[in-house]
Tab-separated table of C-alpha atoms and ligand atoms in Angstrom:
chain	number	residue	atom	x	y	z
O	1	MET	CA	4.399	-1.631	-1.905
O	2	ILE	CA	4.738	-5.211	-3.062
O	3	ASP	CA	3.903	-8.046	-0.664
O	4	LYS	CA	5.404	-11.521	-0.641
O	5	LEU	CA	2.858	-12.675	-3.252
O	6	ASN	CA	3.762	-9.828	-5.568
O	7	ARG	CA	0.511	-7.986	-4.923
O	8	ASN	CA	0.724	-4.202	-5.129
O	9	ILE	CA	-0.708	-2.883	-1.864
O	10	GLU	CA	-1.630	0.733	-2.541
O	11	TYR	CA	-4.964	1.185	-0.790
O	12	LEU	CA	-5.682	1.764	2.903
O	13	ARG	CA	-9.157	1.792	4.431
O	14	ILE	CA	-9.198	3.829	7.615
O	15	SER	CA	-12.005	3.338	10.104
O	16	VAL	CA	-12.173	6.646	11.966
O	17	THR	CA	-14.784	5.596	14.510
O	18	ASP	CA	-16.644	2.541	15.783
O	19	ARG	CA	-19.773	4.670	16.439
O	20	CYS	CA	-22.742	4.673	14.088
O	21	ASN	CA	-26.091	6.432	13.757
O	22	LEU	CA	-27.736	3.313	12.280
O	23	ARG	CA	-27.948	-0.229	13.628
O	24	CYS	CA	-27.948	-2.428	10.506
O	25	THR	CA	-28.969	-5.908	11.542
O	26	TYR	CA	-26.149	-7.657	9.616
O	27	CYS	CA	-23.531	-5.306	11.020
O	28	MET	CA	-24.233	-5.056	14.734
O	29	PRO	CA	-26.697	-6.153	17.413
O	30	GLU	CA	-29.654	-3.957	18.352
O	31	GLU	CA	-28.009	-2.724	21.538
O	32	GLY	CA	-24.819	-1.836	19.606
O	33	VAL	CA	-21.364	-3.191	20.415
O	34	PRO	CA	-19.277	-2.168	23.445
O	35	GLU	CA	-17.818	1.184	22.439
O	36	ILE	CA	-14.082	1.693	22.311
O	37	LYS	CA	-13.076	4.246	24.966
O	38	HIS	CA	-12.393	7.702	23.512
O	39	GLU	CA	-8.787	7.664	24.681
O	40	ASP	CA	-8.211	4.371	22.877
O	41	ILE	CA	-9.308	5.761	19.521
O	42	LEU	CA	-6.531	7.154	17.333
O	43	SER	CA	-6.315	10.936	17.397
O	44	PHE	CA	-6.235	12.850	14.111
O	45	ASP	CA	-2.519	13.535	14.602
O	46	GLU	CA	-1.890	9.799	14.967
O	47	ILE	CA	-3.926	8.977	11.865
O	48	ILE	CA	-2.108	11.638	9.848
O	49	ARG	CA	1.268	10.362	11.006
O	50	ILE	CA	0.369	6.841	9.882
O	51	CYS	CA	-0.852	8.198	6.532
O	52	LYS	CA	2.424	10.050	5.962
O	53	VAL	CA	4.410	6.896	6.680
O	54	VAL	CA	2.286	4.587	4.515
O	55	ALA	CA	2.386	7.148	1.678
O	56	LYS	CA	6.169	6.644	1.687
O	57	LEU	CA	5.565	2.899	1.388
O	58	GLY	CA	3.434	3.375	-1.723
O	59	ILE	CA	-0.111	3.706	-0.390
O	60	LYS	CA	-1.795	6.122	-2.810
O	61	LYS	CA	-5.465	5.746	-2.081
O	62	ILE	CA	-7.278	6.215	1.191
O	63	LYS	CA	-10.874	5.271	1.925
O	64	ILE	CA	-12.434	6.756	5.054
O	65	THR	CA	-14.941	4.447	6.720
O	66	GLY	CA	-16.401	3.737	10.173
O	67	GLY	CA	-18.699	2.845	11.981
O	68	GLU	CA	-20.196	5.859	10.304
O	69	PRO	CA	-17.337	8.229	9.412
O	70	LEU	CA	-19.549	11.326	9.278
O	71	VAL	CA	-20.358	11.088	13.006
O	72	ARG	CA	-16.733	11.685	13.978
O	73	LYS	CA	-16.272	15.363	14.933
O	74	GLY	CA	-13.798	17.205	12.739
O	75	ILE	CA	-13.846	14.573	9.973
O	76	VAL	CA	-13.803	17.221	7.221
O	77	GLU	CA	-10.545	18.694	8.546
O	78	LEU	CA	-8.969	15.254	8.845
O	79	ILE	CA	-9.819	14.560	5.217
O	80	ARG	CA	-8.389	17.891	4.116
O	81	GLU	CA	-5.108	17.142	5.869
O	82	ILE	CA	-4.825	13.608	4.495
O	83	ASN	CA	-5.574	14.909	1.020
O	84	ASP	CA	-2.610	17.302	1.331
O	85	ILE	CA	-0.104	14.522	2.075
O	86	ASP	CA	2.523	13.976	-0.624
O	87	GLY	CA	1.913	10.676	-2.377
O	88	ILE	CA	-1.791	10.390	-1.540
O	89	ASP	CA	-3.551	10.659	-4.909
O	90	GLU	CA	-7.104	10.009	-3.873
O	91	ILE	CA	-9.314	10.164	-0.815
O	92	THR	CA	-12.774	8.637	-0.902
O	93	MET	CA	-15.401	7.647	1.631
O	94	THR	CA	-17.934	4.962	2.485
O	95	SER	CA	-20.958	6.290	4.337
O	96	ASN	CA	-24.490	5.327	5.226
O	97	GLY	CA	-25.485	8.727	3.810
O	98	VAL	CA	-27.613	9.905	6.751
O	99	LEU	CA	-25.533	13.076	7.275
O	100	LEU	CA	-24.458	13.491	3.671
O	101	ASP	CA	-27.000	16.130	2.723
O	102	GLU	CA	-25.635	18.547	5.313
O	103	MET	CA	-21.931	17.689	4.879
O	104	VAL	CA	-21.300	16.812	1.256
O	105	GLU	CA	-20.335	20.328	0.116
O	106	ASP	CA	-17.663	20.529	2.821
O	107	LEU	CA	-16.475	17.008	1.969
O	108	LYS	CA	-16.050	17.981	-1.659
O	109	ASP	CA	-14.202	21.121	-0.669
O	110	ALA	CA	-11.877	19.043	1.555
O	111	GLY	CA	-10.952	16.820	-1.388
O	112	VAL	CA	-13.270	13.792	-1.308
O	113	SER	CA	-13.488	12.619	-4.919
O	114	ALA	CA	-15.908	9.709	-4.575
O	115	ILE	CA	-18.478	8.513	-2.066
O	116	ASN	CA	-19.968	5.057	-1.721
O	117	VAL	CA	-23.352	5.223	-0.066
O	118	SER	CA	-24.758	2.054	1.451
O	119	LEU	CA	-28.408	1.584	0.552
O	120	ASP	CA	-30.104	-1.807	0.623
O	121	THR	CA	-33.700	-0.839	-0.110
O	122	LEU	CA	-35.852	1.946	-1.545
O	123	ASN	CA	-38.755	1.080	0.700
O	124	ARG	CA	-38.921	3.277	3.778
O	125	GLU	CA	-40.443	0.635	6.051
O	126	ASN	CA	-37.938	-1.960	4.959
O	127	PHE	CA	-35.102	0.535	5.460
O	128	ALA	CA	-36.271	1.089	9.038
O	129	LYS	CA	-36.417	-2.667	9.562
O	130	ILE	CA	-32.943	-3.333	8.158
O	131	THR	CA	-31.187	-0.369	9.797
O	132	ARG	CA	-33.453	-0.130	12.881
O	133	ARG	CA	-33.755	3.623	12.165
O	134	ASP	CA	-36.262	5.574	10.027
O	135	LYS	CA	-33.805	7.677	8.039
O	136	MET	CA	-34.171	6.698	4.398
O	137	ASP	CA	-35.307	10.127	3.219
O	138	GLN	CA	-32.120	11.762	4.536
O	139	VAL	CA	-30.019	9.163	2.695
O	140	ILE	CA	-31.824	9.728	-0.605
O	141	ASN	CA	-31.417	13.509	-0.258
O	142	GLY	CA	-27.713	13.035	0.452
O	143	ILE	CA	-27.258	10.874	-2.647
O	144	LYS	CA	-29.073	13.401	-4.839
O	145	LYS	CA	-26.953	16.272	-3.561
O	146	SER	CA	-23.717	14.344	-3.980
O	147	VAL	CA	-24.601	13.512	-7.614
O	148	LYS	CA	-25.603	17.120	-8.247
O	149	LEU	CA	-22.243	18.350	-6.944
O	150	GLY	CA	-20.468	16.113	-9.439
O	151	ILE	CA	-18.943	13.757	-6.869
O	152	LYS	CA	-18.575	10.195	-8.163
O	153	THR	CA	-21.365	8.526	-6.213
O	154	LYS	CA	-21.850	4.771	-5.987
O	155	ILE	CA	-24.619	2.874	-4.273
O	156	ASN	CA	-23.504	-0.189	-2.328
O	157	CYS	CA	-26.353	-2.639	-1.858
O	158	LEU	CA	-25.758	-5.615	0.411
O	159	VAL	CA	-27.925	-8.432	-0.867
O	160	ILE	CA	-29.629	-10.555	1.770
O	161	LYS	CA	-32.368	-13.042	1.029
O	162	GLU	CA	-34.355	-12.098	4.120
O	163	HIS	CA	-34.106	-8.340	3.361
O	164	ASN	CA	-34.151	-7.215	-0.231
O	165	TYR	CA	-34.255	-10.134	-2.658
O	166	ASN	CA	-37.435	-8.812	-4.289
O	167	GLU	CA	-36.185	-5.262	-4.645
O	168	LEU	CA	-32.972	-5.735	-6.585
O	169	CYS	CA	-34.401	-4.659	-9.946
O	170	ASP	CA	-35.775	-1.471	-8.367
O	171	ILE	CA	-32.386	-0.660	-6.894
O	172	ALA	CA	-30.619	-1.452	-10.188
O	173	ARG	CA	-32.986	0.983	-11.898
O	174	LEU	CA	-31.165	3.850	-10.126
O	175	ALA	CA	-28.301	3.198	-12.568
O	176	LYS	CA	-30.729	3.171	-15.475
O	177	ASP	CA	-32.088	6.625	-14.786
O	178	ASP	CA	-28.847	8.357	-13.668
O	179	ASN	CA	-25.155	8.003	-14.408
O	180	ILE	CA	-24.377	6.327	-11.109
O	181	GLN	CA	-22.976	2.914	-10.309
O	182	VAL	CA	-25.061	0.478	-8.330
O	183	ARG	CA	-22.966	-2.293	-6.800
O	184	PHE	CA	-24.366	-5.492	-5.348
O	185	ILE	CA	-22.293	-6.864	-2.516
O	186	GLU	CA	-22.249	-10.462	-1.401
O	187	LEU	CA	-22.858	-11.017	2.267
O	188	MET	CA	-19.781	-12.117	4.202
O	189	PRO	CA	-20.221	-14.446	7.164
O	190	ILE	CA	-18.762	-12.006	9.668
O	191	GLY	CA	-20.283	-11.184	13.075
O	192	CYS	CA	-24.037	-10.543	12.848
O	193	GLY	CA	-23.846	-11.246	9.110
O	194	LYS	CA	-23.625	-14.971	9.922
O	195	GLN	CA	-27.339	-15.161	10.746
O	196	PHE	CA	-28.478	-14.171	7.237
O	197	THR	CA	-28.512	-15.770	3.799
O	198	GLY	CA	-26.454	-14.231	1.005
O	199	ILE	CA	-27.218	-14.556	-2.710
O	200	PRO	CA	-24.474	-15.330	-5.245
O	201	ASN	CA	-23.977	-12.443	-7.645
O	202	GLU	CA	-24.453	-14.704	-10.686
O	203	GLU	CA	-28.032	-15.218	-9.587
O	204	ILE	CA	-28.596	-11.461	-9.365
O	205	LEU	CA	-27.142	-10.872	-12.836
O	206	LYS	CA	-29.561	-13.444	-14.224
O	207	MET	CA	-32.449	-11.729	-12.459
O	208	LEU	CA	-31.444	-8.337	-13.918
O	209	GLU	CA	-31.085	-9.767	-17.422
O	210	ASP	CA	-34.577	-11.256	-17.203
O	211	GLU	CA	-35.898	-7.784	-16.350
O	212	PHE	CA	-33.718	-5.419	-18.424
O	213	GLY	CA	-32.147	-7.529	-21.170
O	214	GLU	CA	-28.497	-8.366	-21.721
O	215	PHE	CA	-25.658	-6.893	-19.634
O	216	GLU	CA	-22.156	-6.800	-21.075
O	217	ILE	CA	-19.047	-6.887	-18.957
O	218	VAL	CA	-17.088	-3.611	-18.888
O	219	LYS	CA	-13.481	-4.385	-19.816
O	220	GLU	CA	-11.717	-1.220	-18.655
O	221	LYS	CA	-10.851	-0.893	-14.974
O	222	LEU	CA	-13.337	1.168	-12.967
O	223	GLY	CA	-12.652	2.071	-9.337
O	224	ASN	CA	-9.964	0.825	-6.945
O	225	GLY	CA	-11.392	-2.471	-5.927
O	226	PRO	CA	-12.409	-5.925	-6.991
O	227	ALA	CA	-15.864	-5.055	-8.387
O	228	ARG	CA	-16.742	-6.396	-11.846
O	229	TYR	CA	-18.902	-3.983	-13.825
O	230	TYR	CA	-21.634	-4.577	-16.402
O	231	LYS	CA	-23.362	-2.235	-18.813
O	232	ASN	CA	-26.825	-2.429	-20.345
O	233	LYS	CA	-27.650	-0.389	-23.450
O	234	ASP	CA	-30.599	1.297	-21.744
O	235	PHE	CA	-28.639	2.276	-18.621
O	236	LYS	CA	-26.873	5.612	-18.059
O	237	GLY	CA	-24.733	4.135	-15.272
O	238	CYS	CA	-23.444	0.611	-14.714
O	239	ILE	CA	-23.981	-2.279	-12.357
O	240	GLY	CA	-21.142	-3.675	-10.272
O	241	PHE	CA	-20.743	-6.927	-8.386
O	242	ILE	CA	-18.453	-7.495	-5.447
O	243	SER	CA	-18.292	-11.217	-4.984
O	244	ALA	CA	-15.855	-11.986	-2.188
O	245	ILE	CA	-17.404	-15.407	-1.701
O	246	SER	CA	-18.481	-16.752	-5.099
O	247	ASN	CA	-15.558	-15.197	-6.960
O	248	GLU	CA	-12.647	-14.934	-4.554
O	249	PHE	CA	-10.386	-12.041	-5.575
O	250	CYS	CA	-7.604	-12.418	-2.994
O	251	GLU	CA	-4.939	-12.828	-5.686
O	252	GLU	CA	-5.602	-9.254	-6.756
O	253	CYS	CA	-6.127	-7.810	-3.286
O	254	ASN	CA	-4.532	-4.354	-3.054
O	255	ARG	CA	-5.635	-3.251	0.408
O	256	VAL	CA	-5.084	-3.243	4.138
O	257	ARG	CA	-7.197	-1.724	6.899
O	258	LEU	CA	-6.640	0.463	9.938
O	259	THR	CA	-9.197	0.159	12.734
O	260	SER	CA	-10.233	3.148	14.829
O	261	ASN	CA	-8.100	1.943	17.758
O	262	GLY	CA	-4.993	1.639	15.640
O	263	PHE	CA	-4.833	-2.006	14.580
O	264	LEU	CA	-3.389	-2.508	11.090
O	265	LYS	CA	-5.539	-5.335	9.786
O	266	LEU	CA	-4.111	-7.332	6.917
O	267	CYS	CA	-7.144	-9.283	5.673
O	268	LEU	CA	-10.870	-8.952	6.316
O	269	HIS	CA	-11.227	-12.559	7.412
O	270	TYR	CA	-8.486	-12.805	10.024
O	271	ASN	CA	-7.567	-10.982	13.180
O	272	LYS	CA	-3.968	-10.905	11.937
O	273	GLY	CA	-2.133	-7.611	11.924
O	274	ILE	CA	-0.219	-5.301	14.215
O	275	ASP	CA	-1.098	-2.694	16.781
O	276	LEU	CA	0.233	0.737	15.811
O	277	ARG	CA	-1.275	2.749	18.644
O	278	GLU	CA	1.059	1.617	21.404
O	279	PRO	CA	4.297	2.172	19.489
O	280	LEU	CA	2.993	5.576	18.361
O	281	ARG	CA	2.259	6.542	21.942
O	282	ASN	CA	5.614	5.192	23.099
O	283	GLY	CA	7.551	7.485	20.797
O	284	ILE	CA	8.487	5.205	17.874
O	285	SER	CA	10.480	6.988	15.137
O	286	ASP	CA	9.065	7.378	11.620
O	287	ASP	CA	11.706	5.033	10.228
O	288	ASP	CA	10.914	2.297	12.747
O	289	LEU	CA	7.188	2.755	12.180
O	290	LYS	CA	7.701	2.441	8.444
O	291	ASP	CA	9.770	-0.684	8.923
O	292	LYS	CA	7.156	-2.249	11.209
O	293	ILE	CA	4.337	-1.539	8.760
O	294	TYR	CA	6.394	-2.776	5.810
O	295	LYS	CA	7.107	-6.128	7.498
O	296	ALA	CA	3.460	-6.605	8.443
O	297	ILE	CA	2.094	-5.814	4.980
O	298	TYR	CA	4.743	-7.941	3.314
O	299	ASN	CA	3.295	-10.928	5.157
O	300	LYS	CA	-0.359	-10.234	4.345
O	301	PRO	CA	-2.373	-13.497	4.363
O	302	ILE	CA	-2.636	-15.316	1.037
O	303	HIS	CA	-6.420	-15.545	0.919
O	304	HIS	CA	-9.513	-15.657	3.078
O	305	GLU	CA	-11.055	-18.921	4.163
O	306	PHE	CA	-14.671	-17.962	4.699
O	307	TYR	CA	-16.711	-21.159	4.911
O	308	LYS	CA	-13.703	-23.314	5.639
O	309	TYR	CA	-14.110	-25.121	8.931
O	310	ASN	CA	-11.311	-24.919	11.457
O	311	SER	CA	-9.539	-21.969	9.877
O	312	VAL	CA	-7.420	-20.260	12.527
O	313	ASP	CA	-7.092	-16.651	13.721
O	314	VAL	CA	-10.536	-15.874	12.374
O	315	GLU	CA	-11.989	-12.390	12.944
O	316	GLU	CA	-14.643	-12.374	15.668
O	317	LYS	CA	-15.561	-8.704	15.418
O	318	ASN	CA	-18.644	-7.211	13.800
O	319	MET	CA	-18.270	-5.259	10.570
O	320	VAL	CA	-19.021	-1.983	12.354
O	321	GLU	CA	-15.662	-2.355	14.122
O	322	ILE	CA	-13.777	-3.094	10.888
O	323	GLY	CA	-15.338	-0.719	8.385
O	324	GLY	CA	-16.167	-3.103	5.544
W	1	SAM	N1	-21.307	3.100	7.932
W	1	SAM	C1	-20.722	3.092	6.644
W	1	SAM	C2	-21.611	2.396	5.643
W	1	SAM	O1	-22.589	1.768	6.052
W	1	SAM	O2	-21.301	2.494	4.460
W	1	SAM	C3	-19.327	2.491	6.603
W	1	SAM	C4	-19.071	1.246	7.415
W	1	SAM	S1	-19.999	-0.181	6.898
W	1	SAM	C5	-19.401	-1.407	8.000
W	1	SAM	C6	-19.261	-0.551	5.318
W	1	SAM	C7	-19.979	-1.537	4.473
W	1	SAM	O3	-19.929	-2.807	5.075
W	1	SAM	C8	-21.457	-1.252	4.222
W	1	SAM	O4	-21.670	-1.082	2.837
W	1	SAM	C9	-22.167	-2.492	4.702
W	1	SAM	O5	-23.255	-2.859	3.891
W	1	SAM	C10	-21.059	-3.517	4.623
W	1	SAM	N2	-21.270	-4.695	5.478
W	1	SAM	C11	-21.607	-4.737	6.782
W	1	SAM	N3	-21.696	-6.025	7.209
W	1	SAM	C12	-21.406	-6.802	6.133
W	1	SAM	C13	-21.323	-8.217	5.899
W	1	SAM	N4	-21.539	-9.093	6.871
W	1	SAM	N5	-20.995	-8.653	4.660
W	1	SAM	C14	-20.737	-7.781	3.653
W	1	SAM	N6	-20.781	-6.444	3.814
W	1	SAM	C15	-21.125	-5.959	5.019
W	2	SF4	FE1	-23.565	1.554	10.645
W	2	SF4	FE2	-22.578	1.078	8.226
W	2	SF4	FE3	-22.774	-0.903	10.031
W	2	SF4	FE4	-24.981	0.077	8.992
W	2	SF4	S1	-23.353	-0.976	7.864
W	2	SF4	S2	-24.606	-0.306	11.194
W	2	SF4	S3	-24.470	2.164	8.701
W	2	SF4	S4	-21.478	0.869	10.185
C-alpha cells in the first residue's frame, strides 16, 4: 500500500517472541528484559489473521524475527501457514543461528526462502563475550547447512568499535570464499546499543579496499531492504552495507513492524503505532481491522531522528523487543 509520502509499504517484520537464547550486549542487559506474559503474546491464529488482512493491503513480504524466532514452539508450522496466504510472495527469517543446524531443513520445507544470520565475530572467545553465551560453533554449523541446502543465506554483522573493529576483513572473507552475502550493519542508538560506538560504513569500505582491492557498487536491486551492495572481482559473494545513520534511507522505507504483543510499529525510532491485540481479542471484523491498519500505515513517520536532541515519542525499548 502507498503511504502519505508515496512510499510503497509491502514488507512486514513480525517479531514472534521477545525471548532469546543469547544475550547480546548491544541488544539487552545481562539479566535479560522483563518478559512479556505468555497470554499477552499474539497467538499463531492472531498472527495469521493479521497477515491475511495486511496481504489484502499489499504486504507481499514477511520477515520472521524475535527475540530469537527459532525458540518459539511451533514456529515451522506458523511459517508454513503464512507462506500459504494469498498475496504473500516471500517469507524469510532473521536468526542468531544457534538452532539453525537442527531446524533449517524443516524451515526450508515450510517455505523459508532466505535466512539472515547474525554473526559479529569468527573468534569463539569474542563471540562468547559479545553474546554472553559460548555457542559460535552451532551458529557456524547452521550457516553451513543452510548454504548447502540452497537457501539464500546472508550474514549480518553489527559493527561496534569495542567488539569487532579488527575482525571485519576476516568476516568479509566469508563472501570471498563462498557465494554468500556479508552485510555490515551500522549500530543504532537504541536501548543497550547506546553504550557502544558505531563505525560509519564508508570507513569499513575503505578498510576492505585496502585489504582486498577495489569494490564496485552493484547496480541491480538485491534483497528487500535498504542495503547497498558491492562486488570485488575476487569474491564469489558480495558485501552489503546497511547504513541507517550515515546514509538515511527513510525516503525509500518499505516496511512496518509487528511486535510479539501485537503492536504495529511504524518506524524503528519511534514508539508510534497502534495496538492490534486488544481489538483482535474484542472481536473486531476483518474490514475494520484492515481499515485501522491502513490508516496507521498511511501516517507512517517521515523519517527517523536518531541523534537529534529533543525528538519526541522516541522508542525506549531494547532491540530484542522490536526485532531489528
Ligand atoms: N535474534 C535474531 C538475530 O539476532 O538475528 C533476530 C532479532 S535481532 C534483534 C535482529 C538484528 O538486530 C540482529 O542482526 C542484531 O545484530 C540487530 N541489532 C540489535 N541491536 C542493534 C542495534 N542497537 N543497532 C543495530 N542493530 C541491532
Ligand atoms: Fe538475541 Fe538477536 Fe538480540 Fe542477540 S541480537 S540478544 S540473538 S535478539
